[in-house]
Short mmCIF file of C-alpha atoms and ligand atoms in Angstrom, two decimals:
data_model
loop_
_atom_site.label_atom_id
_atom_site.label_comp_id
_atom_site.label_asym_id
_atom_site.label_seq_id
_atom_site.Cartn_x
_atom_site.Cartn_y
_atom_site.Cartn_z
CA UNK N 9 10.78 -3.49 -13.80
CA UNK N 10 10.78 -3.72 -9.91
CA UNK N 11 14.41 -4.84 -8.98
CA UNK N 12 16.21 -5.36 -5.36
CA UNK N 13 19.15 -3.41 -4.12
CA UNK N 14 20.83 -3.88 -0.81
CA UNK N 15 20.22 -0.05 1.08
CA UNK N 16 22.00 1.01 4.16
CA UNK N 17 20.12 1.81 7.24
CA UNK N 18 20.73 5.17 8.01
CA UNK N 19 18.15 5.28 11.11
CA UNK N 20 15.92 3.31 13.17
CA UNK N 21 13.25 5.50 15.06
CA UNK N 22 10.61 4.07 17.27
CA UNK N 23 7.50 5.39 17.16
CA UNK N 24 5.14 3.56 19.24
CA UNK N 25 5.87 0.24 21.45
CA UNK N 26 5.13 -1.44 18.95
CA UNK N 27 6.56 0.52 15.59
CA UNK N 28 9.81 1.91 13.99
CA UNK N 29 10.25 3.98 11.04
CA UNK N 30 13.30 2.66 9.12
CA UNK N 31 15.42 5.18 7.15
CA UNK N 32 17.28 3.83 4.29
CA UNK N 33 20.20 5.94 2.01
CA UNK N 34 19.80 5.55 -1.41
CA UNK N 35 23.22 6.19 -2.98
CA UNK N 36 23.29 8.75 -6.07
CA UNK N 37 23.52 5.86 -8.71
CA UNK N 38 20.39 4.42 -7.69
CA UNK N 39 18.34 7.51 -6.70
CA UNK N 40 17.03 7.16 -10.13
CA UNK N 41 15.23 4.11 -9.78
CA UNK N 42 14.00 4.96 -6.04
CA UNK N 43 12.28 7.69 -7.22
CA UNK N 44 8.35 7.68 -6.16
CA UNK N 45 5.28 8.99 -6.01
CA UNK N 46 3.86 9.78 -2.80
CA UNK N 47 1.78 6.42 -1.25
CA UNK N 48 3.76 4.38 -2.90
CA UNK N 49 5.57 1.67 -1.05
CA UNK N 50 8.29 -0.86 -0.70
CA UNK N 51 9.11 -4.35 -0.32
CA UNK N 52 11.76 -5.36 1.82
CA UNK N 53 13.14 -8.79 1.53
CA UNK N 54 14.61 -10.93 3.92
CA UNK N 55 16.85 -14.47 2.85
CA UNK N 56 17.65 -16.63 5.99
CA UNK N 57 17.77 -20.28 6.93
CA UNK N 58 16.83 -20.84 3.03
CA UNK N 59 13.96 -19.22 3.36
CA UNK N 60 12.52 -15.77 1.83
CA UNK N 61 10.31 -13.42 3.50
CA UNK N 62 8.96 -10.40 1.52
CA UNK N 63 6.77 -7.66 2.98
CA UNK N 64 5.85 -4.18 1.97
CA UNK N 65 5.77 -1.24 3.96
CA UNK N 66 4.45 2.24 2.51
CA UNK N 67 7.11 5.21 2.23
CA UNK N 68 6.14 7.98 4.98
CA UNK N 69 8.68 10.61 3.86
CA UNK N 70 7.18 12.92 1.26
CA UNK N 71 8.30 12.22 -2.40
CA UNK N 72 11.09 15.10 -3.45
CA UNK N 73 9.64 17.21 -6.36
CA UNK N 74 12.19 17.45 -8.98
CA UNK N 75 15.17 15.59 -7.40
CA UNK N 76 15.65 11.81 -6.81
CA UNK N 77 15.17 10.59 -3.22
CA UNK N 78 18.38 10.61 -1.11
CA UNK N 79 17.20 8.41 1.48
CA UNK N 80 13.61 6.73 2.25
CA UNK N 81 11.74 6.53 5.20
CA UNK N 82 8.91 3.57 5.74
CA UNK N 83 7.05 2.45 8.79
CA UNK N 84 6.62 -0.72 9.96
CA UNK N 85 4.29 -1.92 12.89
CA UNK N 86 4.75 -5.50 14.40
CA UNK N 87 2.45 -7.75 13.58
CA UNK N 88 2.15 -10.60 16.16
CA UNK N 89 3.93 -13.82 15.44
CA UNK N 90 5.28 -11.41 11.79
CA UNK N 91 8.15 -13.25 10.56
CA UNK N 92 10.08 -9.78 9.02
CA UNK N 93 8.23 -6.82 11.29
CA UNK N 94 10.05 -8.88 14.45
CA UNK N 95 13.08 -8.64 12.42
CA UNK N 96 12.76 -4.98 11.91
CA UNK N 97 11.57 -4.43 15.23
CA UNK N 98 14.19 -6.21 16.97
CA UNK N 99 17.17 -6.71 14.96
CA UNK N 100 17.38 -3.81 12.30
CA UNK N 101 20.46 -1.36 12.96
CA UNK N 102 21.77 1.54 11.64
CA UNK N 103 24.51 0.50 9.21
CA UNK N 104 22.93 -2.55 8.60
CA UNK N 105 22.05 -3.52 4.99
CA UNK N 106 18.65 -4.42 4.05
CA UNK N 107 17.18 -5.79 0.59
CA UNK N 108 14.67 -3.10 -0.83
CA UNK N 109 12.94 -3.28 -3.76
CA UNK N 110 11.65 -0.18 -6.15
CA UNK N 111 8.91 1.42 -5.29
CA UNK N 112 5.52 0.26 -6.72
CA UNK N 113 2.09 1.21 -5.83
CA UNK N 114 -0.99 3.24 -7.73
CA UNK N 115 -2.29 4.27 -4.02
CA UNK N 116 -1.20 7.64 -4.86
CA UNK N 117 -1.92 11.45 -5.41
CA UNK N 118 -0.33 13.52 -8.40
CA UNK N 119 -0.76 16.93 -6.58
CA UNK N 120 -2.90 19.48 -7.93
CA UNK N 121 -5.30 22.23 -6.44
CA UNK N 122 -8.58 21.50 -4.48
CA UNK N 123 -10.23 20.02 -1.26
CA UNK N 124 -8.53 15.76 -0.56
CA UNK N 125 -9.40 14.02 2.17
CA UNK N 126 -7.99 10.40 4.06
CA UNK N 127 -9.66 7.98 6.35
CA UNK N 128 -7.16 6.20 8.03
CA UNK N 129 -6.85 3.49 11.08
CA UNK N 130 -3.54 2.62 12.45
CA UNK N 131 -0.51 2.15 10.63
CA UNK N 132 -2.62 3.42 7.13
CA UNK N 133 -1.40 6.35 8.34
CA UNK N 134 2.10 5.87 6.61
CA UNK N 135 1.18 6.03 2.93
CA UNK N 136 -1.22 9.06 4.07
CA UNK N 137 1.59 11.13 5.62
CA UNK N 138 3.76 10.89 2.44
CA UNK N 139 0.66 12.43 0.23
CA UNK N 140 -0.44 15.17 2.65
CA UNK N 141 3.26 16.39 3.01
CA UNK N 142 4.23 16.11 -0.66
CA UNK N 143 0.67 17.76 -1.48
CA UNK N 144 0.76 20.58 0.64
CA UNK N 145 4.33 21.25 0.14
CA UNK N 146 4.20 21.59 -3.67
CA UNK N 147 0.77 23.00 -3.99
CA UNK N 148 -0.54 26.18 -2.19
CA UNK N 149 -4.12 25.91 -3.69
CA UNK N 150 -4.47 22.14 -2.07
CA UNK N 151 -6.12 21.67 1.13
CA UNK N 152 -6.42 17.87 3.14
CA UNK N 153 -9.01 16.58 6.09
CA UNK N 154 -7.46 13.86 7.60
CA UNK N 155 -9.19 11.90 9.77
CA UNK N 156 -7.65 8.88 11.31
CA UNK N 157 -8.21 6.27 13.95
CA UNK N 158 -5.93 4.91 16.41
CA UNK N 159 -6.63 2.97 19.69
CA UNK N 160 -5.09 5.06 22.10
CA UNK N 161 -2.62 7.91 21.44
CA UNK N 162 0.00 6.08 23.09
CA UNK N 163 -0.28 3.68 20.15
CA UNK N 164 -0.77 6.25 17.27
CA UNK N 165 2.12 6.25 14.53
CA UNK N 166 3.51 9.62 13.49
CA UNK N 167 2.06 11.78 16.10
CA UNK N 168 4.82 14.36 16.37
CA UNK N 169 4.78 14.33 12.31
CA UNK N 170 1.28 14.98 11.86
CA UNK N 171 1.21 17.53 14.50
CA UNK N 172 4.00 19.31 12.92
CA UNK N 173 2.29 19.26 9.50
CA UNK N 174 -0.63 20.74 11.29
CA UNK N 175 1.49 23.50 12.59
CA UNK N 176 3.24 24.08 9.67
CA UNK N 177 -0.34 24.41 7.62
CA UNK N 178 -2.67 25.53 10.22
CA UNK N 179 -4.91 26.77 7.30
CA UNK N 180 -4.92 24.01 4.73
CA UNK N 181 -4.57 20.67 6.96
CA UNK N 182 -7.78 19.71 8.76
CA UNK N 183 -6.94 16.64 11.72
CA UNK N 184 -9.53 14.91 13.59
CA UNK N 185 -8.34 11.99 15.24
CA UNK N 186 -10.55 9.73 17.08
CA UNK N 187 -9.54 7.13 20.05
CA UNK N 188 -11.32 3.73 19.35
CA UNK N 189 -10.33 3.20 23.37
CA UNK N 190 -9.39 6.27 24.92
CA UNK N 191 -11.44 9.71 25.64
CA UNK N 192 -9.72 12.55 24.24
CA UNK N 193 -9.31 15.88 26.29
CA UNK N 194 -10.72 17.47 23.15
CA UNK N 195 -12.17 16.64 19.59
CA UNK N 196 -14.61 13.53 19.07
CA UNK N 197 -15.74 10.77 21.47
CA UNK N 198 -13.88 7.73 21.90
CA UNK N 199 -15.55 4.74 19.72
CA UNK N 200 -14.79 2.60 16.24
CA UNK N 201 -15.74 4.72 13.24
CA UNK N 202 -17.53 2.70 11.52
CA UNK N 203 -20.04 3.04 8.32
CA UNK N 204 -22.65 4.38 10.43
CA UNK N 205 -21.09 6.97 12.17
CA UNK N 206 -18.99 8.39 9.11
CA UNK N 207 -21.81 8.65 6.87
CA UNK N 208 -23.46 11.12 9.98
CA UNK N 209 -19.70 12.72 10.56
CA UNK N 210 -18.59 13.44 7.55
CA UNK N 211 -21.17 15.85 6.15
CA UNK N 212 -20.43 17.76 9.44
CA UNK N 213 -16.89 18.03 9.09
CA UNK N 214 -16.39 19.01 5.32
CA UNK N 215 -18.16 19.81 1.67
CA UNK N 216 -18.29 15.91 0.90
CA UNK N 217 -19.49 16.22 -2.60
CA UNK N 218 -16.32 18.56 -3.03
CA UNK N 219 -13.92 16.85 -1.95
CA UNK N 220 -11.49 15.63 -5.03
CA UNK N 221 -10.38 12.48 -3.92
CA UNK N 222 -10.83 10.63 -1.04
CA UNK N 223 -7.88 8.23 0.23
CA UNK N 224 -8.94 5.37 2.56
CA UNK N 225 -6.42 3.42 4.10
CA UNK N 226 -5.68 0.40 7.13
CA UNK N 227 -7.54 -2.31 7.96
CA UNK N 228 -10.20 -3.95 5.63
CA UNK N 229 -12.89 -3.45 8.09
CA UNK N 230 -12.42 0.54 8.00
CA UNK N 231 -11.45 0.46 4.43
CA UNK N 232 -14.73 -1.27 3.44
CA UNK N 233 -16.78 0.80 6.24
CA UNK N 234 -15.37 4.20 4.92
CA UNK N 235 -16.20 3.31 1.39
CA UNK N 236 -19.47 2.30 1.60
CA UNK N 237 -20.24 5.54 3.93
CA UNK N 238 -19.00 7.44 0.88
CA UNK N 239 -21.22 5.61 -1.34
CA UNK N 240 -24.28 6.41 0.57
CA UNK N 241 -23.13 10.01 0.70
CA UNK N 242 -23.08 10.43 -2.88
CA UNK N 243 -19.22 9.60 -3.74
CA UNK N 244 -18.69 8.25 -6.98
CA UNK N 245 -16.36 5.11 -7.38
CA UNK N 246 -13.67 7.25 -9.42
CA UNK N 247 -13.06 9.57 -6.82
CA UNK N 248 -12.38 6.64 -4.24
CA UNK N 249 -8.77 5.23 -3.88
CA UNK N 250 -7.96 2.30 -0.87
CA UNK N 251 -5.09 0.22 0.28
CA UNK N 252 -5.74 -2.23 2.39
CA UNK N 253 -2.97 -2.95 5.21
CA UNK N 254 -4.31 -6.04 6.70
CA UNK N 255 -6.45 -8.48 5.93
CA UNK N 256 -8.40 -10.74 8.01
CA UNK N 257 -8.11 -14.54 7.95
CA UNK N 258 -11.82 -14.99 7.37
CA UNK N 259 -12.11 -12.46 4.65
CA UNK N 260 -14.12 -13.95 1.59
CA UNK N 261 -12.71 -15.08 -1.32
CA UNK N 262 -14.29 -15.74 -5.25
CA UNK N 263 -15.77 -19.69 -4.95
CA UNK N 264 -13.69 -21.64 -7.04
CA UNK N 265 -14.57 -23.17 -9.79
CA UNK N 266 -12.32 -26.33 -11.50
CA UNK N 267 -9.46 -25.16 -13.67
CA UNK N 268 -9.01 -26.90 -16.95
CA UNK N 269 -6.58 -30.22 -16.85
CA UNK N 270 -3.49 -29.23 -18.92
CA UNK N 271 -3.18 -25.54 -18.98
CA UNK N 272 -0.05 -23.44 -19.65
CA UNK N 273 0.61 -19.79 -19.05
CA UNK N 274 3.02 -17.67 -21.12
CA UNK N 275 4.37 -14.75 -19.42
CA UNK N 276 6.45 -11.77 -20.62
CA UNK N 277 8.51 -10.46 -18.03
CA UNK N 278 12.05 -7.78 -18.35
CA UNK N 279 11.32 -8.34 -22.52
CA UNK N 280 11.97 -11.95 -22.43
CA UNK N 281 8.64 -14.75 -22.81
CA UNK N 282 8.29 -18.21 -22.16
CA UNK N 283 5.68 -20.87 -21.51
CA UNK N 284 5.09 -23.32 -18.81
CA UNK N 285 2.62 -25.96 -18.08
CA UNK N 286 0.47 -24.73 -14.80
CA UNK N 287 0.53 -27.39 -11.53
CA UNK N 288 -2.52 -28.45 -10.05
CA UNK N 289 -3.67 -25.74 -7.78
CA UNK N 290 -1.06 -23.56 -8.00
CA UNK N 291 -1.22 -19.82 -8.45
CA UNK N 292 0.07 -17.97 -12.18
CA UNK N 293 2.66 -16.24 -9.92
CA UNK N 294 3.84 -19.81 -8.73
CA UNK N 295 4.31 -21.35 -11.69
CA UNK N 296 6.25 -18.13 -13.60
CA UNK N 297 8.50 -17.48 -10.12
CA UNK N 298 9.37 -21.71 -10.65
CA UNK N 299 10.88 -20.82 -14.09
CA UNK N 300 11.56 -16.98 -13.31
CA UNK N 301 12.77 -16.22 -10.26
CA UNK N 302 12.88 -12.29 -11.08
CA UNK N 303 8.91 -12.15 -11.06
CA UNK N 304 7.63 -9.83 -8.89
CA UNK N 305 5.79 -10.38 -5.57
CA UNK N 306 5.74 -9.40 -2.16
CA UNK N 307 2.36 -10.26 -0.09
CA UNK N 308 1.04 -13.24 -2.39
CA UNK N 309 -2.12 -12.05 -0.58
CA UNK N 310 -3.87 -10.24 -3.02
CA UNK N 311 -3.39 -6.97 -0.97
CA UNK N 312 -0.03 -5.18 -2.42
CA UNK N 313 -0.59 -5.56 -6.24
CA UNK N 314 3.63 -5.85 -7.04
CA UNK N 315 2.72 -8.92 -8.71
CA UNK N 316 0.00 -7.07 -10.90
CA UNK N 317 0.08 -8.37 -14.77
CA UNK N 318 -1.67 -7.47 -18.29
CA UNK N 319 -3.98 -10.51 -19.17
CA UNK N 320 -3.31 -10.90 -22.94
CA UNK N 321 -5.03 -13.89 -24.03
CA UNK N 322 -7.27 -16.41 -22.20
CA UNK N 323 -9.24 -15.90 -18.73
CA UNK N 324 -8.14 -16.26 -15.41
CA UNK N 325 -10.21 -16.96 -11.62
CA UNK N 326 -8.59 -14.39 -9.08
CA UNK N 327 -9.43 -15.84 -5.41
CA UNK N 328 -9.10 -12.32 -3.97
CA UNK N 329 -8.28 -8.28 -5.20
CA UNK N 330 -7.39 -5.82 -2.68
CA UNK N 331 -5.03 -3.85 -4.66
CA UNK N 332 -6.54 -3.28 -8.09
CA UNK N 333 -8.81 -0.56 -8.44
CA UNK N 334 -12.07 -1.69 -10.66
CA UNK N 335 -10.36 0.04 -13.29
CA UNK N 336 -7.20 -1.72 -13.38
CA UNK N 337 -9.34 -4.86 -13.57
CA UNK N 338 -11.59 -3.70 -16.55
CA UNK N 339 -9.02 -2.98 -18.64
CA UNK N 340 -7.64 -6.66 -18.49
CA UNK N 341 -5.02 -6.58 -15.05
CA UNK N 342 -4.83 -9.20 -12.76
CA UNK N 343 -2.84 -10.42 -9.69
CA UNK N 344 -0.45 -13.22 -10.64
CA UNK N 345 -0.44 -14.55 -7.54
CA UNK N 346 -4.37 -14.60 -6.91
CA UNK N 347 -5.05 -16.02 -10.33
CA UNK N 348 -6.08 -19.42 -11.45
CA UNK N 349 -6.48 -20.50 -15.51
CA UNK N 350 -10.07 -21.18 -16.54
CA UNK N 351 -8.73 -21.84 -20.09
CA UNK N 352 -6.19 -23.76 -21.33
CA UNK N 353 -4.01 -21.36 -22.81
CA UNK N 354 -3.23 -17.76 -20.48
CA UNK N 355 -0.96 -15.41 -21.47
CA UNK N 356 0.17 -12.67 -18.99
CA UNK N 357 2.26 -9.83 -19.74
CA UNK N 358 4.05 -8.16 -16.54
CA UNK N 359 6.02 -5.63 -18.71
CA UNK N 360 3.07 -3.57 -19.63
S1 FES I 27 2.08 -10.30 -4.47
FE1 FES I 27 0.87 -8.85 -3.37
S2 FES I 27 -0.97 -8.84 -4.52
FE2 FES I 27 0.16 -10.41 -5.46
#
């Protein structure tokens, strides 16, 4: 069950103009419950002027093997007009406290031997770093292409990181980085990558059919131009895992369709049940957070998947899924918080 704790800062590091990586300590009675697997992430939660902001940020630091985590490292980028990445940005110190939650995520990589590879753009870099440290670390027979995207390098998040890991594993850890607006001394020309030109790069820079699993992670636009290059190339579906940083505004949702009059949803959450009538128009998540305030959320986009819940009985509309993998979804999960009843009676379990 995803809980809060209040975790010291222990450092604030810029990366970019516009990004910080924020440390936090996780003291030893806790360490047990921050444990994670690497590309999981974290919701932070701010309370202020009776309001609550959640937001997640992916975990950067590479997951310890055996041991608990003693501290946690996630990266945040500002996002214009962002209500908690100002915050961060601008107000976060060292010895400050800040509300994090467990970590949660399935955007991640149990390591084992054989070829992995990431397409990444911008701040997907974060979740990316965590697995290709963690993998490389623990497993000699792994190797990792990553390929990421940045604007200019002035703007790229973990530079010095990356380049270190490339140093470290000169061998195992293929980069290619490519400038959307900036030519590059050396490596590939400036440009978007986009469907068309990774479905001709790819094949050229690694044994695609090989490759174990491939890791796509930033904005939708890449995300949904990386997969379908894979798909042409011969990728199957199960070897494909995405997180989806941002989403745009205009980004299509299911068509709605009209919800039955007098529904009710029963929930299961921490081992205790109830049931509650739904509101007109309101999400599942809404109406178990009016009754429950422990539910869990974070984005109440459709793009983290905290709120993710086992659909027991009845059937429910989703507006939009970015976080479950088809998968999750065929064997009954759904987003709380993207979910609409289109019977009378749902029941949701968020224990299982
Ligand atoms: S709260 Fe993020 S997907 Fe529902």
């Amino acid at each position: 069950m995803a809980r809060f704790h209040a975790l010291p800062v222990a450092a604030v590091d810029r990366l970019t103009d516009d990004s910080v990586a924020l440390t936090f300590t996780v003291p030893p009675e806790l360490a047990e419950e921050y444990r994670h697997a690497p590309g999981q992430h974290l919701a932070l939660r701010r309370r202020a002027d009776g309001t609550e902001i959640r937001r997640t940020y992916s975990i950067c630091s590479p997951a310890p093997h055996t041991e608990a985590p003693r501290q946690l490292r996630v990266g945040v980028r500002l996002v214009e007009g962002g209500a908690f990445s100002t915050y961060a940005l601008k107000e976060i110190n060292v010895g400050d406290e800040v509300e994090v939650m467990t970590p949660a995520g399935r955007f991640t990589l149990a390591p084992a031997p054989g070829l992995y590879a990431a397409i990444v753009g911008g701040s997907g870099i974060t979740p990316v770093l965590s697995i290709v440290s963690t993998l490389l670390a623990r497993e000699p027979k792994a190797r990792f292409c990553l390929i990421r995207s940045d604007r200019t390098a002035a703007s790229t998040m973990f530079l010095d990181e990356v380049a270190d890991l490339k140093d470290r594993y000169p061998e195992r850890l293929q980069l290619v980085t490519v400038l959307s607006r900036e030519e590059q001394q050396a490596g590939l020309p400036s440009g978007r990558l986009d469907r068309e030109r990774l479905t001709g790069l790819l094949p050229a820079l690694l044994p695609v059919a090989e490759v174990a699993g491939w890791f796509l992670c930033g904005p939708f636009g890449l995300v949904q131009g990386a997969e379908r290059a894979l798909k042409e190339l011969g990728v199957t579906r199960t070897r494909i895992h995405e997180e989806i940083f941002h989403v745009d505004a205009g980004t299509p949702t299911a068509p709605t369709t009209p919800a039955p009059a007098h529904s009710t949803v029963t929930a299961r959450l921490d081992g205790r049940g109830g049931t509650w009538p739904v509101q007109d128009g309101e999400s599942l998540l809404e109406t178990v957070l009016r009754n429950r305030s422990d539910a869990p959320y974070a984005c109440k986009g459709g793009v983290c998947g905290t709120c993710r819940a086992f659909l027991v009985s009845g059937e429910v509309r989703m507006d939009r899924n970015f976080a479950l993998e088809p998968e999750e979804t065929e064997a009954g999960y759904v987003l709380a918080c993207q979910s609409h009843p289109a019977t009378e009676k749902v029941e949701l379990d968020f224990d299982r």
